[in-house]
Short mmCIF file of C-alpha atoms in Angstrom, two decimals:
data_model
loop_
_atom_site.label_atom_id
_atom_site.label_comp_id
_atom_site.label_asym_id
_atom_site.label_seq_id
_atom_site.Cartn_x
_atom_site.Cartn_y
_atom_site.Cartn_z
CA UNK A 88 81.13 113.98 89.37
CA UNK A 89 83.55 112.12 91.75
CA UNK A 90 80.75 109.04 91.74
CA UNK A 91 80.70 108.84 88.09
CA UNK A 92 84.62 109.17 88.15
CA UNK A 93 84.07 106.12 90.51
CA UNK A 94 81.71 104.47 88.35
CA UNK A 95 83.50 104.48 85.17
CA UNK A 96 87.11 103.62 86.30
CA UNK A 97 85.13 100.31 87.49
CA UNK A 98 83.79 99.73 84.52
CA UNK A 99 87.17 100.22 82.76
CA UNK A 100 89.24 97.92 85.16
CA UNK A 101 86.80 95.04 84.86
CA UNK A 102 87.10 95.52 81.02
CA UNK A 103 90.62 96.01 81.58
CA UNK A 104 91.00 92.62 83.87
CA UNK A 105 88.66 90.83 81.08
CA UNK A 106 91.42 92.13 78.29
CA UNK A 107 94.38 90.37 80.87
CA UNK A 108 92.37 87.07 81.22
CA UNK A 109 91.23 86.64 77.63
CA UNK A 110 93.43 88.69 75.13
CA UNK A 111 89.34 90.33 74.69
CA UNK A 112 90.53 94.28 74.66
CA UNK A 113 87.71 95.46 72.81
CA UNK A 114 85.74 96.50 75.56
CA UNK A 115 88.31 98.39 77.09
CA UNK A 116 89.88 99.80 73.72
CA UNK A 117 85.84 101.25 73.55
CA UNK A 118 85.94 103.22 76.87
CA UNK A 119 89.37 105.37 75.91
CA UNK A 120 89.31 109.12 74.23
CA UNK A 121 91.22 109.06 70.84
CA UNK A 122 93.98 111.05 72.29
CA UNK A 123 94.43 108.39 75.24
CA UNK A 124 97.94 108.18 76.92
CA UNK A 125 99.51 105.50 79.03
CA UNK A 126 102.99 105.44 81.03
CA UNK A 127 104.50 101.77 81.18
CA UNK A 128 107.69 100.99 83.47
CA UNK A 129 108.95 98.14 80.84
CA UNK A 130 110.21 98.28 77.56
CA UNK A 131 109.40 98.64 74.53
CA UNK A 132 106.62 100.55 75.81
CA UNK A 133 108.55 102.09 78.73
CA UNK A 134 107.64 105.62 79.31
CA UNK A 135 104.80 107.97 78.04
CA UNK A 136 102.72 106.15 74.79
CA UNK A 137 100.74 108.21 73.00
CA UNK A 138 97.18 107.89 71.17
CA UNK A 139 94.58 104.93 71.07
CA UNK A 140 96.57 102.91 68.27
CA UNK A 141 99.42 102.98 70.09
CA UNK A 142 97.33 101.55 73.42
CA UNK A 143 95.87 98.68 70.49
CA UNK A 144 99.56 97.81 69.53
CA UNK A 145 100.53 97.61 73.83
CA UNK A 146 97.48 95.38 74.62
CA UNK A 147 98.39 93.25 72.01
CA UNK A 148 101.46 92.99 72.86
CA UNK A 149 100.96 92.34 76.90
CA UNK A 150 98.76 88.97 75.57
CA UNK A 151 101.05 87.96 73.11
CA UNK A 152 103.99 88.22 75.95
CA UNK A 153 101.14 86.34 78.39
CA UNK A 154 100.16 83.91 75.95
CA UNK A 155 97.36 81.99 78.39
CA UNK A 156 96.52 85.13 80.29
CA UNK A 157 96.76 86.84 83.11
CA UNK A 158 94.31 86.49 86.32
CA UNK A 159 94.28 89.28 88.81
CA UNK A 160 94.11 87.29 92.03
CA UNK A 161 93.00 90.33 94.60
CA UNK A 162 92.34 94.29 94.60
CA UNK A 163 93.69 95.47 97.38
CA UNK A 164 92.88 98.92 97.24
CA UNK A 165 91.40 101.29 95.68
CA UNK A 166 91.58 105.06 96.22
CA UNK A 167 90.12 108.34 93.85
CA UNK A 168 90.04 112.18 93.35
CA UNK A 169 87.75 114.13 91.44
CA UNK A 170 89.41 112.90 87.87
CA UNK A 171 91.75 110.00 89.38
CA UNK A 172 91.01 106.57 90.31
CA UNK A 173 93.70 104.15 91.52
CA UNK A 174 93.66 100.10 91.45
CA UNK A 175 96.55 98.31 93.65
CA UNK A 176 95.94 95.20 92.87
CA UNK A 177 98.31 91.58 92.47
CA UNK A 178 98.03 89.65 89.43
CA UNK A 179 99.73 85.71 88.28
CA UNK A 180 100.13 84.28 85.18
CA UNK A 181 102.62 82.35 82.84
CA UNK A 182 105.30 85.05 81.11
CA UNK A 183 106.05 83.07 78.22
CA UNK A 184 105.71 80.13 79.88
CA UNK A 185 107.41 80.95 82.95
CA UNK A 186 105.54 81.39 86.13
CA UNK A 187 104.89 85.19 86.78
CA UNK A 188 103.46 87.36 89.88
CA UNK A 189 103.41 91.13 90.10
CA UNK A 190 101.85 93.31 92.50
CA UNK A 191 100.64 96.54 90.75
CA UNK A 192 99.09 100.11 90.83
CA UNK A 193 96.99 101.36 87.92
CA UNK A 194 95.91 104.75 87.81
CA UNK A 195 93.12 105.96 85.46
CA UNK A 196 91.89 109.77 84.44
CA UNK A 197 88.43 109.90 83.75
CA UNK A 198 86.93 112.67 81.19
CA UNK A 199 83.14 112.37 80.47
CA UNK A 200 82.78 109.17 80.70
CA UNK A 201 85.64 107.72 79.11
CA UNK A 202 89.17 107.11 80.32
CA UNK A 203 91.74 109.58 78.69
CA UNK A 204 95.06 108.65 80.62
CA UNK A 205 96.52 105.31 82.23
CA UNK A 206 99.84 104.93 84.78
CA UNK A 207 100.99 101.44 85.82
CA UNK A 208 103.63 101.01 88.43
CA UNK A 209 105.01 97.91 89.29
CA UNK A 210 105.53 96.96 93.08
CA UNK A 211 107.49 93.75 92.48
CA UNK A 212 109.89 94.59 89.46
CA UNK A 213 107.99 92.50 86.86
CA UNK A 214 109.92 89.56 88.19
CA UNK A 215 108.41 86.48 90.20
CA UNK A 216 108.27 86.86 94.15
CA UNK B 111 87.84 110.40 109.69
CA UNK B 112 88.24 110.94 105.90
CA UNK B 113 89.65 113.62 106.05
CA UNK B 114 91.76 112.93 109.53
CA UNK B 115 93.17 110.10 106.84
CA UNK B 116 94.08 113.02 104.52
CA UNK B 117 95.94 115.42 106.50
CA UNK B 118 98.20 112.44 108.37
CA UNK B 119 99.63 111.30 104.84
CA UNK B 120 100.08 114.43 104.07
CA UNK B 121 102.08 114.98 106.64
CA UNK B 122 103.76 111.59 106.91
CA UNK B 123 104.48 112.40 103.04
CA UNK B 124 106.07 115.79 103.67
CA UNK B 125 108.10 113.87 106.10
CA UNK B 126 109.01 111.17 103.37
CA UNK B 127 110.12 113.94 100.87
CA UNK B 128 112.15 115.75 103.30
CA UNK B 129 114.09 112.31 104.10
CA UNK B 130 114.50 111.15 100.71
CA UNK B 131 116.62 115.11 100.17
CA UNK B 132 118.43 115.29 103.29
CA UNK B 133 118.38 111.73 104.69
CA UNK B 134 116.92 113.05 108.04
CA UNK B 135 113.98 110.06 108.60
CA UNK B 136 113.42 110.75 112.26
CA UNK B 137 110.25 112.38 111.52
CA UNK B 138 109.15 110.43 109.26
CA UNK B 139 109.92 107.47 111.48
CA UNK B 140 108.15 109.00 114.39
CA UNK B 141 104.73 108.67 112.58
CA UNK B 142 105.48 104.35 111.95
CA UNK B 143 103.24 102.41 114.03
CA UNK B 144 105.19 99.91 115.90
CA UNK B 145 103.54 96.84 113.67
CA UNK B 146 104.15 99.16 110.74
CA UNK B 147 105.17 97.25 107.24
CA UNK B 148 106.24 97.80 103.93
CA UNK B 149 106.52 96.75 100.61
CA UNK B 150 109.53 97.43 98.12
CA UNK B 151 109.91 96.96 94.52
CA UNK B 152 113.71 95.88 94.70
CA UNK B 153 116.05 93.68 96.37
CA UNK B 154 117.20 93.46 99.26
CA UNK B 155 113.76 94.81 100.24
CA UNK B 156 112.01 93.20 97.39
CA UNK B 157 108.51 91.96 98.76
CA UNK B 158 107.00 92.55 102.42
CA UNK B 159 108.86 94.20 105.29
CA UNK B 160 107.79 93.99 108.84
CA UNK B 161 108.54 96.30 111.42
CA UNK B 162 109.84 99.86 112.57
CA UNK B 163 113.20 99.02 113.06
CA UNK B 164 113.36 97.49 109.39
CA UNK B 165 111.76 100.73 108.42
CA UNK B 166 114.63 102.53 110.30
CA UNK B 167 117.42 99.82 107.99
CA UNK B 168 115.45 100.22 104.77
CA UNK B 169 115.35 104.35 104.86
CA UNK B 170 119.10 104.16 106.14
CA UNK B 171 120.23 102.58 103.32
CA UNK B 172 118.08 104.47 101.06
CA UNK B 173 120.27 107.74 102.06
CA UNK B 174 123.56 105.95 101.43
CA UNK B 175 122.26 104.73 98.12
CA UNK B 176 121.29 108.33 97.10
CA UNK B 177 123.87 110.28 99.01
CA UNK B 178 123.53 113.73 97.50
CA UNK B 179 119.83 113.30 98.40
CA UNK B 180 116.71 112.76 95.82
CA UNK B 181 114.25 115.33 95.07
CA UNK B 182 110.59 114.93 94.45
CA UNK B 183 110.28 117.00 91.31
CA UNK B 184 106.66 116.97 91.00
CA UNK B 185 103.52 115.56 92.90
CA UNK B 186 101.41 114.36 90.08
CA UNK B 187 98.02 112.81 91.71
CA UNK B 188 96.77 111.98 95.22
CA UNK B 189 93.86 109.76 95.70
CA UNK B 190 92.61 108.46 98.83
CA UNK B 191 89.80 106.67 100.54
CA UNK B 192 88.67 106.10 104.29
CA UNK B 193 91.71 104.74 105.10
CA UNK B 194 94.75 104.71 102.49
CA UNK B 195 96.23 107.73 100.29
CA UNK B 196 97.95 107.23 97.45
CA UNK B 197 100.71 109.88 95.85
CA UNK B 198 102.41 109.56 92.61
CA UNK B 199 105.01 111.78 91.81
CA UNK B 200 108.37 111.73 90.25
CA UNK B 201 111.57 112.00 91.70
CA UNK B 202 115.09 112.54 90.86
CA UNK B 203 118.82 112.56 92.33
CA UNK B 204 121.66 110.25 91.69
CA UNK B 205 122.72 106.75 92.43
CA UNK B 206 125.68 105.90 93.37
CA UNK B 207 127.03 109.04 91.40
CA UNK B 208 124.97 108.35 88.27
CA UNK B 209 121.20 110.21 87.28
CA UNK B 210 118.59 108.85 88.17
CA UNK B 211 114.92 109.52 87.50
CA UNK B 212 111.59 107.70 88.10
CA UNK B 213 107.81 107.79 88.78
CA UNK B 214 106.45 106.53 91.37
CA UNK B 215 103.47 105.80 93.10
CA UNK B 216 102.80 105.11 97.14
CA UNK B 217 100.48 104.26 98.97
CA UNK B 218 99.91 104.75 102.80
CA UNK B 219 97.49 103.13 104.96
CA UNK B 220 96.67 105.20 108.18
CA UNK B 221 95.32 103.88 111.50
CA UNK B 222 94.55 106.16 114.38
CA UNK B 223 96.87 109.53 113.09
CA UNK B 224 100.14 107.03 112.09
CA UNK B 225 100.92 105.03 108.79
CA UNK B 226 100.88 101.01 109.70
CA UNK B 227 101.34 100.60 106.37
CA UNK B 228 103.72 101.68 103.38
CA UNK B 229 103.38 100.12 99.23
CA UNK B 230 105.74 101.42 96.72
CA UNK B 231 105.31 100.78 93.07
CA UNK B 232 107.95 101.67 90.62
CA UNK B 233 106.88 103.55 87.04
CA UNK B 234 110.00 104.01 85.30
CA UNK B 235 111.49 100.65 86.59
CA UNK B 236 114.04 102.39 88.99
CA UNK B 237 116.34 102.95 85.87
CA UNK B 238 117.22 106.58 84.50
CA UNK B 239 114.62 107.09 81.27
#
């Protein structure tokens, strides 16, 4: 159980760091339950989203906002429960057009096999550092 | 060793909770390795922070931002690996007189029974929402 938990969370962050580099979210929209949830700290998506069309809309918007991507330079950590996997992690690109570095922690729920809740902190205020 | 890891956050984290409501860091101080560092979403302790005596300044003025004290309302996830825990939870109290609320996530690093290091990652943005 915990090495499946393991195993998809993976899967789902590479799809998920394929999504940030390419605007490609199809992959990742794939591997969330319909009733999928997500906590952002920014607005307008600041707070508890709810439902798969809603996470659509978000990813959307995050590539529209980083027009030419975003590369995630180096995972830093990564620690897991039974259900819970975490990703600390830094990331760089160009927020509209301006350079951009953030230093994050994304934490994924796994339920049979898919990924049915998402939490991203920011460690660096969404703001270059 | 995995679960050594376990029980020192814990610990180092009941001491974080108890400093954050009543200010008192001592303990909390008292398991910082010497070399120990840190990493803040915010200014003036926006980015990396080196050292136990910057520890001592940062948690200082932590307890005269929140004066009253902040409460960790609820402990939502803890993951962890061979060496690092992470703990997201929410918190709330009042700064500088006004609510406040947020969710947070951090993550300790552990190294022979102390925390060398400390990453905090804001959910909510450090703003009331």
């Amino acid at each position: 159980m915990h090495h499946n938990t393991m195993e998809v969370a993976h899967q789902a962050f590479g799809h998920f760091t394929h999504g940030l580099a390419t605007g490609e979210w199809e992959l990742f929209l794939d591997m969330l339950t319909d009733d999928f949830t997500f906590w952002f700290p920014l607005k307008p998506y600041l707070g508890l989203n709810v439902g798969k069309q809603k996470a659509r809309e978000f990813f959307q918007y995050v590539s529209e906002t980083f027009s030419e991507g975003i590369i995630v330079t180096s995972l830093e950590r990564v620690t897991s429960n039974e259900t819970t996997v975490v990703f600390e992690f830094r990331d760089e690109g160009l927020l509209r057009g301006e350079p951009y570095k953030n230093r994050l922690a994304v934490s994924f729920d796994v339920r049979e096999g898919k990924i049915c809740s998402y939490r991203e902190y920011f460690g660096s205020d969404g703001k270059s550092n």
